[in-house]
Amino acid sequence: MTKQSLYTTCTRDCPSACGLAATVEDGRLVRLAGAPEHPLTRGLACRKASRYVQRAYHPERVTRPMIRTGGKGGGWKLASWESALDLCAEKLTRIRAESGTQAVLHYQGFGERTALKLLNSYFFALYGGATGLRGTLCGGTGQASQNLDYGERVSHDPLDHLNSASVILWGRNPASTQVGLLPILKDVRSRGGRVILVDPLRTRSAPLADRHIAPRPGGDGFLALAAARLVLQSGQEDREFLANCAEGLDGYLELVRRWSVDELCELAGVRLDDAAFLAETLTVRRPASILLGWGLHRHVAAHQTIRAIDALGAVSGNIGIPGGGVSQGFEEYGPYDQRWWGHELTPNRRTLLMPRVGREILEADAATSGPPIRMIWVNAANPACTAPRSDLVAEAFGSRECVVYCGHFLDDTARLADVFLPATTFLEETDVTASYGHNYIGPVNPVIAPVGECRSEFRMFHDLAGRFEFADAFQRSEMEWLEAICAPTLEQGVTMAELMRGPVRLNAPMVPFADRRFPTPSGRFRLVQDFDPGLLPATDPDYPFRLLTVAAHRFICSERTMADHDPLPEVRCNPARAAELGLTDGGAVLVTSPSGEAPARLVTDPSLRPDVLAAERGGWTRAGHDLNRLVADAVSAVGNGAPYYEAGANLVRSRDGAARPILVVQHGPGSPGGVFLQRLAQHGRPLDVRRMFVGEALPQSHQGFSALVALGGPQHAWDDADWPHFGPLMELMRGFDAAGKPVAGLCLGCQLLARAWGGRGWTMPELEFGFVDVAPTNAGRADPVLGPWIAEKGGLPRLMEFHQDSFDLPESATLLAGSAQCACQAFRVGRASYGFQFHMEVDAVTVADWSLALREGSVPTYREYRDQFPPEYFETLAAELPLLTDASGDFCRSVVDRWLALGNRGGARGPAD
Ligand SMILES: Nc1nc2c(c(=O)[nH]1)N[C@H]1C(S)=C(S)[C@@H](COP(=O)(O)OP(=O)(O)OC[C@H]3O[C@@H](n4cnc5c(=O)[nH]c(N)nc54)[C@H](O)[C@@H]3O)O[C@H]1N2
Ligand SMILES: Nc1nc2c(c(=O)[nH]1)N[C@H]1C(S)=C(S)[C@@H](COP(=O)(O)OP(=O)(O)OC[C@H]3O[C@@H](n4cnc5c(=O)[nH]c(N)nc54)[C@H](O)[C@@H]3O)O[C@H]1N2
Ligand SMILES: [Mo]
């Protein structure tokens, strides 16, 4: 066995950009941990980094190129790189000839922001200038605002906070979003210093702080003015700085005096002693470092807040001193030669506003100023999930002629694509990365070979360029390009070899503006003059809450898998407010906003302000998490940011939430009900799950339940001796049906349903395993549950099988579908009962588990079938798994929706007498 430890740098969308030690055994990555040699992150790394090993090898990861067949509603098929890149080149060439290069939109997201990413944009410049993006979903507002005050935003080196007597975390949650800061905060406190958290939510960073101040969202500007006024009243202001280094003092003083301190606190939604504590900390506990978070950006008037805080830093004498400053972030693309974006080649290229990208694409269809967007090329982004008004983004992307998606998983945006180009993760790449949270640049070293056929984006564009007239301009190796792009850093006197070996500190000040000169026209710090409360959002009585969709602790933005999702997103609300609305903890709710509604599960949380709702960002629409459709696609007043955190929202009880529970009978831990149960939960239906394999009991009758689902398991359906509940369960199946309540049996449940209606069970000569073709019967085509899907798609998707037993169709039943190996794949019986032999409910993780169990012979029932399938069979299955489970999952959801609707009509044959 070979075992190696390799140094690399985390490139994920996080300010920490930790140095990582990757442990590789026999070519397989087994561990990712913090590397001690990084001067800032010093051996730290978050759980998300350690779990990235699983992500790299995840069964849902797409590892072969895929092309959509049969138009927009069609399915995926695997393709070779040659044919996928040929198709992309052909589309790009044709659209350029017919409509011009601006008919192509290049959407570069935030998934990975390394040196070589500049070349993605360079490719589209050489192509002739595709439409690009302006503005940001992330942090541009803060930078634009600070540029107004300082002339240029420059943050203190995080290691300078070791000189701070106090740290104010303002709209920032490093306990979740930047582990690299945690040792510094602990150091401050261990020296008796103070940490204050300013955040409407009591986040995981609250325990790191001496005090948590919870203003109303967007109210921070008033808090900053209140604290400044208290500083001025106490006479502790930095007169020397205000007189010699700042401009606009009179206007600023006028602004500060426009409201009384009490009024300001009222407007900010804080207590007077909170403002006083802040003022005292900034003056008496100097030097104080204010660390602004990205949370502050996501408001229309973010610039007012940030500028008021900058001014507070100045008034309190904390600018330009060690341990002080108002720091916000760093330029992650700053260390590179900006020429390689290629923007100079195409100065007149069109740009669309990122925060409104859905609407802007749709509006371009009707505009006369440029061609409609015919094609979209997506790199490292998931805007159909992460951008505001995700519904409009989906509409816009879904209606283009061609969408090319480069990424890792079949997320919301990938599902709207026509070509999927599987990208490597940073673990499989050579590159260099800087950080938006500190001053170190570090190497990205390939610690494993590309998984499957994945390729780096660099290689994709390199090979694609080879199909164009500008091929030569792109033909350099990765290292040659890195030398060119990193030229400004190499000019510091660092060699490329050093850069690829470990972290290098960029030439940047530890303490910016230490000479008290600012790159503004006057050379002075600008004190904010304008503060327009009219820019703050008015409270709409129909949507009285602010919905804060903040960074999740366990995930970065939308980097998840289907299997990671709970059926519904959690939305937290203050219990008193929930009670006023008649809502209970744990119940299904609809979150509403002026732009729509989205289902969620309510969690009451007494730590919450009464005027906010809290949720995590990044859940996939496809997995039933759809909160970004509620967020207006507004644009912040400065910096073209996305004001996510001012979404007005309300809560109402889910329409189905009061329905009686659905009885679910589970027969084994390996058959959890997957997509079928998730979909029921997404409808807001309470589920009462009885786990028969741990001896739980069945209810006596259907009374109190609205439907019945019997899941699969490794048992024989006739094994009443070992499973005495089979008899009562079959009794229940008939009872539910007689009452017009829908019954569904999956796999073993299907066989039991057949028995319940007189069908006999038996064992087949061979195991039926894997995704097989299932053909509908004529009755299946006309069936209310299966028929609509078949009519739309022209047939059933390939569906997962895992069974050795089958059954004779009961006499009164109608056969709906069959496969070559097993005639009875789906039937309908009684008034509202359906048997499904196939496992439409599986996700990729379950199939991967089952494959492993079969290969290893770990389930005794199936051990004898081990040799029925050669190893290559499982390799192909693994390569196709993402597209197979994608299609079968969609089918399953459609079946659940229609099956559940039977209950409203009293069954497949209409209401009961
Ligand atoms: N675990 C994890 N880490 C991440 C990410 C992630 O998704 N998950 N995302 C990465 C990315 S893309 C970024 S940009 C950074 C973001 O890093 P952070 O800025 O730390 O994270 P956010 O959750 O966006 O916002 C921080 C806090 O701002 C608060 N906030 C909202 N409105 C206001 C307000 O008006 N005033 C005040 N004072 N606070 C307010 C929110 O309640 C939230 O707790 O984190 C990065 N790191
Ligand atoms: N409601 C709400 N929504 C938000 C926010 C919020 O606060 N609230 N915050 C916003 C913020 S701060 C941000 S930064 C955006 C992020 O929004 P997006 O830029 O859309 O990014 P992610 O969700 O991080 O998805 C990045 C994708 O890139 C993939 N990826 C990673 N590395 C590579 C690579 O090298 N090549 C390719 N091709 N793919 C790669 C990942 O697997 C992932 O699928 O979301 C925003 N959305
Ligand atoms: Mo971000």
PDB file of N, CA and C in Angstrom, residues 115 334-337 340 432 441-442 476 478-502 504-507:
ATOM      1  N   ALA A 115      -6.803  31.068 -10.080  1.00  0.00           N
ATOM      2  CA  ALA A 115      -6.101  31.828 -11.113  1.00  0.00           C
ATOM      3  C   ALA A 115      -6.554  31.427 -12.518  1.00  0.00           C
ATOM      4  N   GLY A 334      -7.359  39.518  -7.011  1.00  0.00           N
ATOM      5  CA  GLY A 334      -6.449  40.661  -7.043  1.00  0.00           C
ATOM      6  C   GLY A 334      -5.015  40.359  -7.446  1.00  0.00           C
ATOM      7  N   PRO A 335      -4.446  39.231  -6.991  1.00  0.00           N
ATOM      8  CA  PRO A 335      -3.026  39.014  -7.241  1.00  0.00           C
ATOM      9  C   PRO A 335      -2.671  38.687  -8.687  1.00  0.00           C
ATOM     10  N   TYR A 336      -3.630  38.661  -9.580  1.00  0.00           N
ATOM     11  CA  TYR A 336      -3.350  38.173 -10.926  1.00  0.00           C
ATOM     12  C   TYR A 336      -3.228  39.313 -11.936  1.00  0.00           C
ATOM     13  N   ASP A 337      -2.641  38.983 -13.063  1.00  0.00           N
ATOM     14  CA  ASP A 337      -2.557  39.926 -14.175  1.00  0.00           C
ATOM     15  C   ASP A 337      -3.939  40.014 -14.813  1.00  0.00           C
ATOM     16  N   TRP A 340      -5.681  38.893 -18.344  1.00  0.00           N
ATOM     17  CA  TRP A 340      -6.106  37.563 -18.815  1.00  0.00           C
ATOM     18  C   TRP A 340      -7.591  37.307 -18.675  1.00  0.00           C
ATOM     19  N   VAL A 432      -3.755  27.781  -8.725  1.00  0.00           N
ATOM     20  CA  VAL A 432      -3.283  28.634  -7.640  1.00  0.00           C
ATOM     21  C   VAL A 432      -4.502  29.379  -7.141  1.00  0.00           C
ATOM     22  N   ILE A 441      -1.707  33.499  -0.725  1.00  0.00           N
ATOM     23  CA  ILE A 441      -2.010  32.809  -1.969  1.00  0.00           C
ATOM     24  C   ILE A 441      -1.378  31.432  -1.830  1.00  0.00           C
ATOM     25  N   GLY A 442      -2.013  30.423  -2.409  1.00  0.00           N
ATOM     26  CA  GLY A 442      -1.481  29.076  -2.188  1.00  0.00           C
ATOM     27  C   GLY A 442      -1.681  28.181  -3.388  1.00  0.00           C
ATOM     28  N   ARG A 476      -1.198  26.846 -24.257  1.00  0.00           N
ATOM     29  CA  ARG A 476      -0.075  26.806 -23.321  1.00  0.00           C
ATOM     30  C   ARG A 476      -0.437  25.791 -22.258  1.00  0.00           C
ATOM     31  N   GLU A 478      -0.818  24.347 -18.337  1.00  0.00           N
ATOM     32  CA  GLU A 478      -1.307  24.959 -17.097  1.00  0.00           C
ATOM     33  C   GLU A 478      -0.216  25.784 -16.418  1.00  0.00           C
ATOM     34  N   MET A 479       0.984  25.206 -16.319  1.00  0.00           N
ATOM     35  CA  MET A 479       2.039  25.904 -15.598  1.00  0.00           C
ATOM     36  C   MET A 479       2.455  27.170 -16.334  1.00  0.00           C
ATOM     37  N   GLU A 480       2.490  27.105 -17.670  1.00  0.00           N
ATOM     38  CA  GLU A 480       2.835  28.324 -18.422  1.00  0.00           C
ATOM     39  C   GLU A 480       1.787  29.412 -18.182  1.00  0.00           C
ATOM     40  N   TRP A 481       0.533  28.985 -18.198  1.00  0.00           N
ATOM     41  CA  TRP A 481      -0.517  29.970 -17.941  1.00  0.00           C
ATOM     42  C   TRP A 481      -0.416  30.524 -16.519  1.00  0.00           C
ATOM     43  N   LEU A 482      -0.154  29.641 -15.569  1.00  0.00           N
ATOM     44  CA  LEU A 482      -0.085  30.116 -14.185  1.00  0.00           C
ATOM     45  C   LEU A 482       1.037  31.138 -14.026  1.00  0.00           C
ATOM     46  N   GLU A 483       2.146  30.894 -14.716  1.00  0.00           N
ATOM     47  CA  GLU A 483       3.246  31.868 -14.633  1.00  0.00           C
ATOM     48  C   GLU A 483       2.826  33.212 -15.198  1.00  0.00           C
ATOM     49  N   ALA A 484       2.074  33.156 -16.304  1.00  0.00           N
ATOM     50  CA  ALA A 484       1.623  34.420 -16.904  1.00  0.00           C
ATOM     51  C   ALA A 484       0.610  35.121 -16.003  1.00  0.00           C
ATOM     52  N   ILE A 485      -0.339  34.367 -15.503  1.00  0.00           N
ATOM     53  CA  ILE A 485      -1.421  34.986 -14.719  1.00  0.00           C
ATOM     54  C   ILE A 485      -0.888  35.481 -13.374  1.00  0.00           C
ATOM     55  N   CYS A 486       0.028  34.738 -12.786  1.00  0.00           N
ATOM     56  CA  CYS A 486       0.540  35.107 -11.459  1.00  0.00           C
ATOM     57  C   CYS A 486       1.730  36.071 -11.540  1.00  0.00           C
ATOM     58  N   ALA A 487       1.997  36.630 -12.728  1.00  0.00           N
ATOM     59  CA  ALA A 487       3.169  37.503 -12.888  1.00  0.00           C
ATOM     60  C   ALA A 487       3.299  38.553 -11.777  1.00  0.00           C
ATOM     61  N   PRO A 488       2.213  39.249 -11.401  1.00  0.00           N
ATOM     62  CA  PRO A 488       2.380  40.280 -10.360  1.00  0.00           C
ATOM     63  C   PRO A 488       2.905  39.701  -9.041  1.00  0.00           C
ATOM     64  N   THR A 489       2.538  38.481  -8.735  1.00  0.00           N
ATOM     65  CA  THR A 489       3.019  37.863  -7.497  1.00  0.00           C
ATOM     66  C   THR A 489       4.475  37.449  -7.650  1.00  0.00           C
ATOM     67  N   LEU A 490       4.799  36.937  -8.844  1.00  0.00           N
ATOM     68  CA  LEU A 490       6.191  36.521  -9.066  1.00  0.00           C
ATOM     69  C   LEU A 490       7.115  37.735  -9.000  1.00  0.00           C
ATOM     70  N   GLU A 491       6.589  38.896  -9.388  1.00  0.00           N
ATOM     71  CA  GLU A 491       7.398  40.119  -9.303  1.00  0.00           C
ATOM     72  C   GLU A 491       7.771  40.465  -7.871  1.00  0.00           C
ATOM     73  N   GLN A 492       7.031  39.932  -6.928  1.00  0.00           N
ATOM     74  CA  GLN A 492       7.373  40.103  -5.517  1.00  0.00           C
ATOM     75  C   GLN A 492       8.681  39.395  -5.165  1.00  0.00           C
ATOM     76  N   GLY A 493       9.157  38.548  -6.093  1.00  0.00           N
ATOM     77  CA  GLY A 493      10.391  37.818  -5.810  1.00  0.00           C
ATOM     78  C   GLY A 493      10.147  36.372  -5.414  1.00  0.00           C
ATOM     79  N   VAL A 494       8.947  35.908  -5.640  1.00  0.00           N
ATOM     80  CA  VAL A 494       8.614  34.508  -5.353  1.00  0.00           C
ATOM     81  C   VAL A 494       8.796  33.718  -6.644  1.00  0.00           C
ATOM     82  N   THR A 495       9.306  32.508  -6.557  1.00  0.00           N
ATOM     83  CA  THR A 495       9.375  31.704  -7.777  1.00  0.00           C
ATOM     84  C   THR A 495       8.105  30.869  -7.896  1.00  0.00           C
ATOM     85  N   MET A 496       7.870  30.403  -9.105  1.00  0.00           N
ATOM     86  CA  MET A 496       6.696  29.571  -9.348  1.00  0.00           C
ATOM     87  C   MET A 496       6.773  28.294  -8.517  1.00  0.00           C
ATOM     88  N   ALA A 497       7.997  27.771  -8.397  1.00  0.00           N
ATOM     89  CA  ALA A 497       8.162  26.541  -7.607  1.00  0.00           C
ATOM     90  C   ALA A 497       7.769  26.786  -6.153  1.00  0.00           C
ATOM     91  N   GLU A 498       8.147  27.945  -5.633  1.00  0.00           N
ATOM     92  CA  GLU A 498       7.770  28.260  -4.241  1.00  0.00           C
ATOM     93  C   GLU A 498       6.258  28.394  -4.099  1.00  0.00           C
ATOM     94  N   LEU A 499       5.682  29.028  -5.115  1.00  0.00           N
ATOM     95  CA  LEU A 499       4.235  29.245  -5.085  1.00  0.00           C
ATOM     96  C   LEU A 499       3.480  27.917  -5.086  1.00  0.00           C
ATOM     97  N   MET A 500       4.022  26.921  -5.784  1.00  0.00           N
ATOM     98  CA  MET A 500       3.346  25.624  -5.866  1.00  0.00           C
ATOM     99  C   MET A 500       3.633  24.753  -4.637  1.00  0.00           C
ATOM    100  N   ARG A 501       4.526  25.231  -3.788  1.00  0.00           N
ATOM    101  CA  ARG A 501       4.921  24.404  -2.643  1.00  0.00           C
ATOM    102  C   ARG A 501       4.085  24.700  -1.403  1.00  0.00           C
ATOM    103  N   GLY A 502       3.748  25.949  -1.196  1.00  0.00           N
ATOM    104  CA  GLY A 502       3.038  26.270   0.037  1.00  0.00           C
ATOM    105  C   GLY A 502       2.542  27.698   0.023  1.00  0.00           C
ATOM    106  N   VAL A 504       2.037  31.621   0.334  1.00  0.00           N
ATOM    107  CA  VAL A 504       2.917  32.781   0.174  1.00  0.00           C
ATOM    108  C   VAL A 504       2.113  34.010   0.556  1.00  0.00           C
ATOM    109  N   ARG A 505       2.711  34.869   1.371  1.00  0.00           N
ATOM    110  CA  ARG A 505       1.974  36.086   1.734  1.00  0.00           C
ATOM    111  C   ARG A 505       2.161  37.132   0.646  1.00  0.00           C
ATOM    112  N   LEU A 506       1.041  37.707   0.232  1.00  0.00           N
ATOM    113  CA  LEU A 506       1.092  38.745  -0.797  1.00  0.00           C
ATOM    114  C   LEU A 506       1.591  40.037  -0.176  1.00  0.00           C
ATOM    115  N   ASN A 507       2.184  40.882  -1.024  1.00  0.00           N
ATOM    116  CA  ASN A 507       2.595  42.197  -0.543  1.00  0.00           C
ATOM    117  C   ASN A 507       1.346  43.017  -0.250  1.00  0.00           C
TER     118      ASN A 507
END
